[in-house]
Coordinates of C-alpha atoms in Angstrom, one line a residue:
M127 CA -31.0 20.9 28.8
A128 CA -29.5 18.4 26.4
T129 CA -29.3 19.5 22.8
E130 CA -30.8 17.4 20.0
L131 CA -27.4 16.1 19.1
E132 CA -26.6 15.1 22.6
E133 CA -29.8 13.2 22.8
L134 CA -29.1 11.6 19.4
V135 CA -25.6 10.4 20.6
G136 CA -27.2 9.2 23.8
F137 CA -29.6 7.0 21.9
L138 CA -26.7 5.1 20.5
S139 CA -26.6 3.4 23.9
S140 CA -30.3 2.8 24.1
P141 CA -31.5 -0.6 25.4
S142 CA -34.0 -0.7 22.5
P143 CA -32.5 -2.1 19.3
A144 CA -34.9 -0.2 17.2
V145 CA -33.9 3.2 18.8
T146 CA -30.2 2.3 18.5
K147 CA -30.7 1.4 14.8
A148 CA -32.5 4.7 14.1
A149 CA -29.9 6.7 15.9
V150 CA -26.9 5.1 14.2
D151 CA -28.5 5.6 10.8
I152 CA -29.0 9.3 11.5
V153 CA -25.4 9.6 12.7
R154 CA -24.1 7.9 9.6
G155 CA -26.0 10.4 7.5
L156 CA -24.6 13.4 9.5
T157 CA -21.0 12.2 9.0
G158 CA -21.5 12.5 5.2
S159 CA -21.3 16.3 5.3
D160 CA -18.7 18.7 6.7
D161 CA -21.2 20.5 8.8
G162 CA -22.4 17.2 10.3
L163 CA -18.9 16.0 11.0
Q164 CA -18.1 19.3 12.7
S165 CA -21.2 19.2 14.9
L166 CA -20.6 15.6 15.9
A167 CA -17.0 16.2 16.7
N168 CA -18.1 18.2 19.8
Y169 CA -19.5 15.0 21.3
S170 CA -16.6 12.7 20.4
K171 CA -16.0 11.6 24.0
I172 CA -19.4 9.8 24.0
L173 CA -19.9 9.3 20.3
L174 CA -16.7 7.4 19.5
P175 CA -16.9 4.8 22.2
S176 CA -20.6 4.2 21.4
L177 CA -19.8 3.6 17.7
S178 CA -16.9 1.4 18.6
R179 CA -19.1 -0.8 20.7
L180 CA -21.7 -1.0 17.9
V181 CA -19.1 -2.1 15.3
A182 CA -18.8 -5.3 17.2
G183 CA -22.6 -5.9 17.1
N184 CA -24.8 -7.4 14.5
K185 CA -24.5 -6.2 10.9
E186 CA -27.7 -4.1 11.0
V187 CA -26.0 -1.6 13.4
A188 CA -22.3 -2.5 12.8
E189 CA -22.4 -1.4 9.1
P190 CA -23.7 2.1 9.7
A191 CA -21.5 2.5 12.7
A192 CA -18.4 1.5 10.7
E193 CA -19.4 3.9 7.9
A194 CA -19.7 6.7 10.4
L195 CA -16.3 5.9 11.9
V196 CA -14.7 5.8 8.4
N197 CA -16.1 9.3 7.7
L198 CA -15.2 10.7 11.1
S199 CA -11.6 9.3 10.8
Q200 CA -11.0 11.6 7.8
N201 CA -10.7 14.3 10.5
S202 CA -7.1 13.9 11.8
G203 CA -8.1 15.1 15.3
L204 CA -10.8 12.6 15.6
A205 CA -8.6 9.9 14.1
A206 CA -6.0 10.5 16.8
K207 CA -8.7 10.1 19.5
M208 CA -9.8 6.9 17.9
V209 CA -6.2 5.5 18.0
D210 CA -5.8 6.6 21.6
M211 CA -9.0 4.8 22.6
G212 CA -7.8 1.5 21.0
M213 CA -9.8 1.6 17.8
I214 CA -7.2 -0.2 15.8
N215 CA -7.4 -3.2 18.2
V216 CA -11.2 -3.1 17.9
A217 CA -11.1 -2.9 14.1
M218 CA -8.7 -5.8 13.9
D219 CA -10.6 -8.0 16.3
V220 CA -13.9 -7.5 14.4
L221 CA -12.2 -7.8 11.0
Y222 CA -11.1 -11.4 11.9
K223 CA -14.2 -12.3 13.8
P224 CA -16.0 -15.2 12.0
G225 CA -18.8 -14.0 9.8
S226 CA -17.8 -10.3 9.9
G227 CA -19.7 -8.7 7.0
I228 CA -18.1 -5.3 7.2
S229 CA -14.5 -6.1 6.2
P230 CA -14.2 -3.4 3.5
L231 CA -15.3 -0.7 5.9
L232 CA -12.9 -1.8 8.6
V233 CA -10.0 -1.9 6.2
M234 CA -10.9 1.7 5.1
L235 CA -11.0 2.7 8.7
L236 CA -7.5 1.3 9.2
V237 CA -6.3 3.1 6.0
N238 CA -7.4 6.4 7.6
L239 CA -6.0 5.7 11.0
T240 CA -2.6 4.7 9.7
Q241 CA -2.2 8.0 8.0
L242 CA -1.1 9.1 11.5
D243 CA 2.2 8.1 13.0
V244 CA 0.4 7.0 16.2
G245 CA -1.9 4.8 14.0
V246 CA 1.1 3.1 12.4
T247 CA 2.7 2.5 15.8
S248 CA -0.5 1.0 17.1
L249 CA -1.0 -1.3 14.1
L250 CA 2.7 -2.4 14.3
Q251 CA 2.0 -3.2 18.0
T252 CA 5.3 -1.5 18.8
G253 CA 6.2 -2.1 22.4
D254 CA 4.6 -5.5 22.7
E255 CA 7.5 -7.9 22.0
K256 CA 5.3 -11.0 21.7
M257 CA 2.6 -9.5 19.5
Q258 CA 4.7 -7.1 17.4
G259 CA 3.9 -7.5 13.7
L260 CA 1.0 -9.9 14.2
Y261 CA -1.6 -7.5 12.9
V262 CA 0.5 -6.7 9.8
M263 CA 1.1 -10.4 9.1
K264 CA -2.6 -11.0 9.2
L265 CA -3.4 -8.2 6.8
V266 CA -0.7 -9.3 4.4
R267 CA -2.0 -12.8 4.4
S268 CA -5.6 -11.6 3.7
F269 CA -4.3 -9.2 1.0
C270 CA -2.6 -12.0 -0.8
R271 CA -5.4 -14.6 -0.4
S272 CA -8.3 -12.5 -1.4
S273 CA -7.0 -11.3 -4.7
D274 CA -8.8 -14.2 -6.6
E275 CA -12.2 -13.1 -5.4
V276 CA -14.0 -11.8 -8.5
S277 CA -17.2 -10.2 -7.2
E278 CA -15.7 -8.5 -4.2
D279 CA -12.2 -7.7 -3.0
P280 CA -12.6 -6.7 0.7
F281 CA -8.9 -6.4 1.3
E282 CA -7.7 -4.5 -1.8
H283 CA -7.3 -1.3 0.2
V284 CA -4.8 -3.1 2.5
G285 CA -2.3 -2.0 -0.2
S286 CA -2.8 1.6 1.1
I287 CA -2.2 0.5 4.7
L288 CA 1.1 -1.1 3.6
V289 CA 2.1 2.1 2.0
N290 CA 1.3 4.0 5.2
I291 CA 3.2 1.7 7.5
S292 CA 6.2 1.6 5.1
K293 CA 6.6 5.3 5.5
Q294 CA 8.0 4.6 9.0
G295 CA 11.4 3.0 9.6
A296 CA 9.9 0.4 12.0
G297 CA 7.3 -0.5 9.3
R298 CA 10.0 -1.0 6.6
K299 CA 12.1 -3.1 9.0
L300 CA 9.1 -5.4 9.6
L301 CA 8.3 -5.8 5.9
L302 CA 11.9 -6.4 5.0
D303 CA 12.5 -9.0 7.8
P304 CA 13.5 -12.1 5.7
K305 CA 12.2 -14.5 8.4
R306 CA 8.7 -13.1 8.0
G307 CA 8.9 -12.9 4.2
L308 CA 6.2 -10.2 4.1
L309 CA 7.6 -8.2 1.2
R310 CA 8.1 -11.3 -0.9
Q311 CA 4.3 -12.1 -0.5
I312 CA 3.3 -8.5 -1.2
I313 CA 5.5 -8.1 -4.4
R314 CA 3.7 -11.1 -6.0
Q315 CA 0.6 -8.9 -6.2
F316 CA 2.3 -6.5 -8.6
D317 CA 0.5 -7.9 -11.7
S318 CA -2.9 -8.0 -10.0
P319 CA -5.8 -6.8 -12.3
S320 CA -6.8 -4.3 -9.5
P321 CA -5.3 -0.8 -10.0
L322 CA -5.5 -0.3 -6.2
R323 CA -3.5 -3.4 -5.4
R324 CA -0.8 -2.5 -8.0
K325 CA -0.5 1.0 -6.7
G326 CA -0.3 -0.2 -3.1
V327 CA 2.4 -2.7 -4.0
S328 CA 4.5 -0.2 -6.0
G329 CA 4.3 2.4 -3.3
T330 CA 5.3 -0.1 -0.6
I331 CA 8.3 -1.4 -2.6
R332 CA 9.4 2.1 -3.3
N333 CA 9.2 3.1 0.4
C334 CA 11.1 -0.1 1.5
C335 CA 13.9 0.8 -0.9
F336 CA 14.7 3.8 1.3
E337 CA 16.3 1.2 3.5
A338 CA 18.6 0.0 0.6
E339 CA 21.7 1.2 2.3
S340 CA 21.2 -1.0 5.3
Q341 CA 18.8 -3.7 3.9
L342 CA 20.1 -4.2 0.4
Q343 CA 20.9 -7.9 1.0
N344 CA 17.3 -8.5 2.1
L345 CA 16.0 -6.7 -0.9
L346 CA 18.2 -8.7 -3.3
L347 CA 17.2 -12.0 -1.6
I348 CA 13.8 -11.5 -3.3
S349 CA 15.3 -10.3 -6.6
E350 CA 13.5 -13.0 -8.5
F351 CA 10.2 -11.1 -7.8
L352 CA 11.7 -7.6 -7.2
W353 CA 13.2 -7.0 -10.7
P354 CA 10.1 -8.0 -12.6
A355 CA 7.9 -5.9 -10.3
L356 CA 10.2 -2.8 -10.8
L357 CA 11.2 -3.2 -14.5
L358 CA 8.1 -4.5 -16.3
P359 CA 6.1 -1.3 -15.6
V360 CA 8.9 0.8 -17.1
A361 CA 9.9 -1.5 -19.9
G362 CA 7.7 0.2 -22.6
N363 CA 5.6 -1.8 -25.0
K364 CA 8.1 -3.2 -27.4
I365 CA 8.9 -6.9 -27.8
Y366 CA 12.6 -7.2 -26.8
S367 CA 15.2 -8.8 -29.1
E368 CA 16.5 -12.3 -28.3
Q369 CA 19.9 -10.7 -27.8
D370 CA 18.6 -8.3 -25.1
R371 CA 16.5 -11.1 -23.4
S372 CA 19.5 -13.5 -23.3
K373 CA 21.1 -11.2 -20.7
M374 CA 18.1 -11.2 -18.5
P375 CA 16.8 -13.8 -16.0
L376 CA 14.2 -16.1 -17.4
E377 CA 11.1 -14.6 -15.7
L378 CA 12.0 -11.2 -17.0
G379 CA 13.1 -12.2 -20.5
S380 CA 10.0 -14.3 -20.9
A381 CA 7.7 -11.4 -20.0
L382 CA 9.4 -9.1 -22.5
S383 CA 9.2 -11.6 -25.3
I384 CA 5.5 -11.0 -25.8
E385 CA 3.1 -8.1 -26.2
R386 CA 2.1 -6.6 -22.9
E387 CA -0.6 -4.4 -21.5
P388 CA 1.0 -1.0 -20.7
V389 CA 1.0 0.3 -17.1
D390 CA -1.3 3.3 -17.5
D391 CA -0.8 4.8 -14.1
P392 CA 2.2 7.2 -14.3
E393 CA 2.6 7.2 -10.5
I394 CA 3.4 3.5 -10.6
R395 CA 6.0 4.1 -13.2
V396 CA 7.6 6.9 -11.2
Q397 CA 7.6 4.8 -8.0
A398 CA 9.3 1.9 -9.9
L399 CA 12.0 4.2 -11.2
E400 CA 12.6 5.8 -7.9
A401 CA 12.9 2.4 -6.2
I402 CA 15.5 1.3 -8.8
Y403 CA 17.3 4.6 -8.3
L404 CA 17.5 4.0 -4.5
I405 CA 18.8 0.4 -5.1
T406 CA 21.4 1.5 -7.7
L407 CA 22.8 4.1 -5.3
Q408 CA 24.4 1.2 -3.6
E409 CA 27.4 -0.4 -5.4
A410 CA 26.1 -4.0 -5.0
G411 CA 22.6 -2.8 -6.1
L412 CA 24.1 -1.3 -9.2
R413 CA 25.9 -4.5 -10.0
A414 CA 22.7 -6.5 -9.5
F415 CA 20.9 -4.1 -11.9
W416 CA 23.4 -4.5 -14.6
S417 CA 23.3 -8.3 -14.2
V418 CA 19.6 -8.4 -15.3
N419 CA 20.3 -6.0 -18.2
G420 CA 18.4 -3.3 -16.4
P421 CA 20.0 -0.3 -18.2
R422 CA 18.8 -1.7 -21.6
I423 CA 15.2 -1.9 -20.3
I424 CA 15.4 1.7 -19.0
Q425 CA 16.7 2.9 -22.4
V426 CA 13.9 1.2 -24.3
G427 CA 11.2 2.3 -21.8
Y428 CA 12.4 5.9 -22.0
E429 CA 11.9 5.9 -25.8
D430 CA 8.2 5.0 -25.4
E431 CA 7.6 7.4 -22.5
E432 CA 5.4 10.5 -23.0
D433 CA 4.7 11.7 -19.4
L434 CA 7.0 14.5 -18.4
K435 CA 7.2 13.5 -14.7
V436 CA 8.0 9.9 -15.6
M437 CA 10.6 11.1 -18.1
G438 CA 12.2 13.1 -15.4
A439 CA 12.5 9.9 -13.2
Y440 CA 14.0 8.0 -16.2
E441 CA 16.5 10.8 -16.7
Q442 CA 17.5 10.9 -13.0
L443 CA 18.2 7.2 -13.1
G444 CA 19.9 7.4 -16.4
A445 CA 22.3 10.1 -15.1
L446 CA 23.2 7.9 -12.1
L447 CA 23.9 4.9 -14.4
I448 CA 26.1 7.0 -16.7
N449 CA 28.0 8.5 -13.8
S450 CA 28.5 5.1 -12.2
S451 CA 29.5 3.1 -15.3
G452 CA 33.1 2.4 -15.8
T453 CA 33.1 0.5 -19.1
E454 CA 29.6 0.8 -20.5
E455 CA 27.4 3.9 -20.6
P456 CA 23.7 3.3 -20.4
T457 CA 21.9 6.1 -22.1
T458 CA 18.3 7.5 -22.0
E459 CA 18.7 9.3 -25.4
T460 CA 16.1 8.5 -27.9
S461 CA 17.7 6.8 -30.9
N462 CA 16.8 8.0 -34.4

């Protein structure tokens, strides 16, 4: 005899809309607890395809189905099964279907699925030469266009997807491709009022800088946006002197000539310092950093820093700058 759960999962394919709606609401509720998730996992072969089909339906059933999939995808085993059955393709198709009212849930589903290497590979469309990178280009475009929406920001979690894909070499190569210009678009979100966006941008930049040895030229091609994104979060709160600013590019010097809101998230400051460190490991990157008066900014920022982990990142960078300097020695010592 079929168990109650088997019957419940079977009702997701009922020809009666009312029965399907009731079943998917119950399934959504069950996925909200560990016990429910574990019980439903035993029926994943039937459950996941049924929920996938409902996500493409009307919002009344699509929304609870998407919520259930987001909860289920927190289980790495179930997430892997979703990727294997083409869930990323389904999510992207529905996400860009006109009138889709469940965009935030689909983006969260993609966040969870791209925590797996196979999920990143699927989103990058690796192996499909004609389509490769198309999904990521769409997501970046939406990420950059939706930032002005005040009441709702359905694509702010795309920043987390970008962090996930930039953990893989293939993802970093795609984002750094100058012909596509994706990193240039992403970086311009670094001063967004959304903490989620800022953290996504900083994490993505930092990951991309692991390619500095082979991709330094492409990074420096966008230095107009890169240096402000990396240096302003770690510049401290002081207004810089005219002498200091005269050695900086206009966009950086102008920002440091006025009072600024501090970057409260220490993780963003650490990521910025780590990215600078990776760039300055390369001789040309070090020269570029000196050319924007970067060491002075690091010195002043360090004087204001109180977080021990961030201070450690300043000191790691400062040691590199001192060891690499031939004529001038940047220092992270606090002046009396």
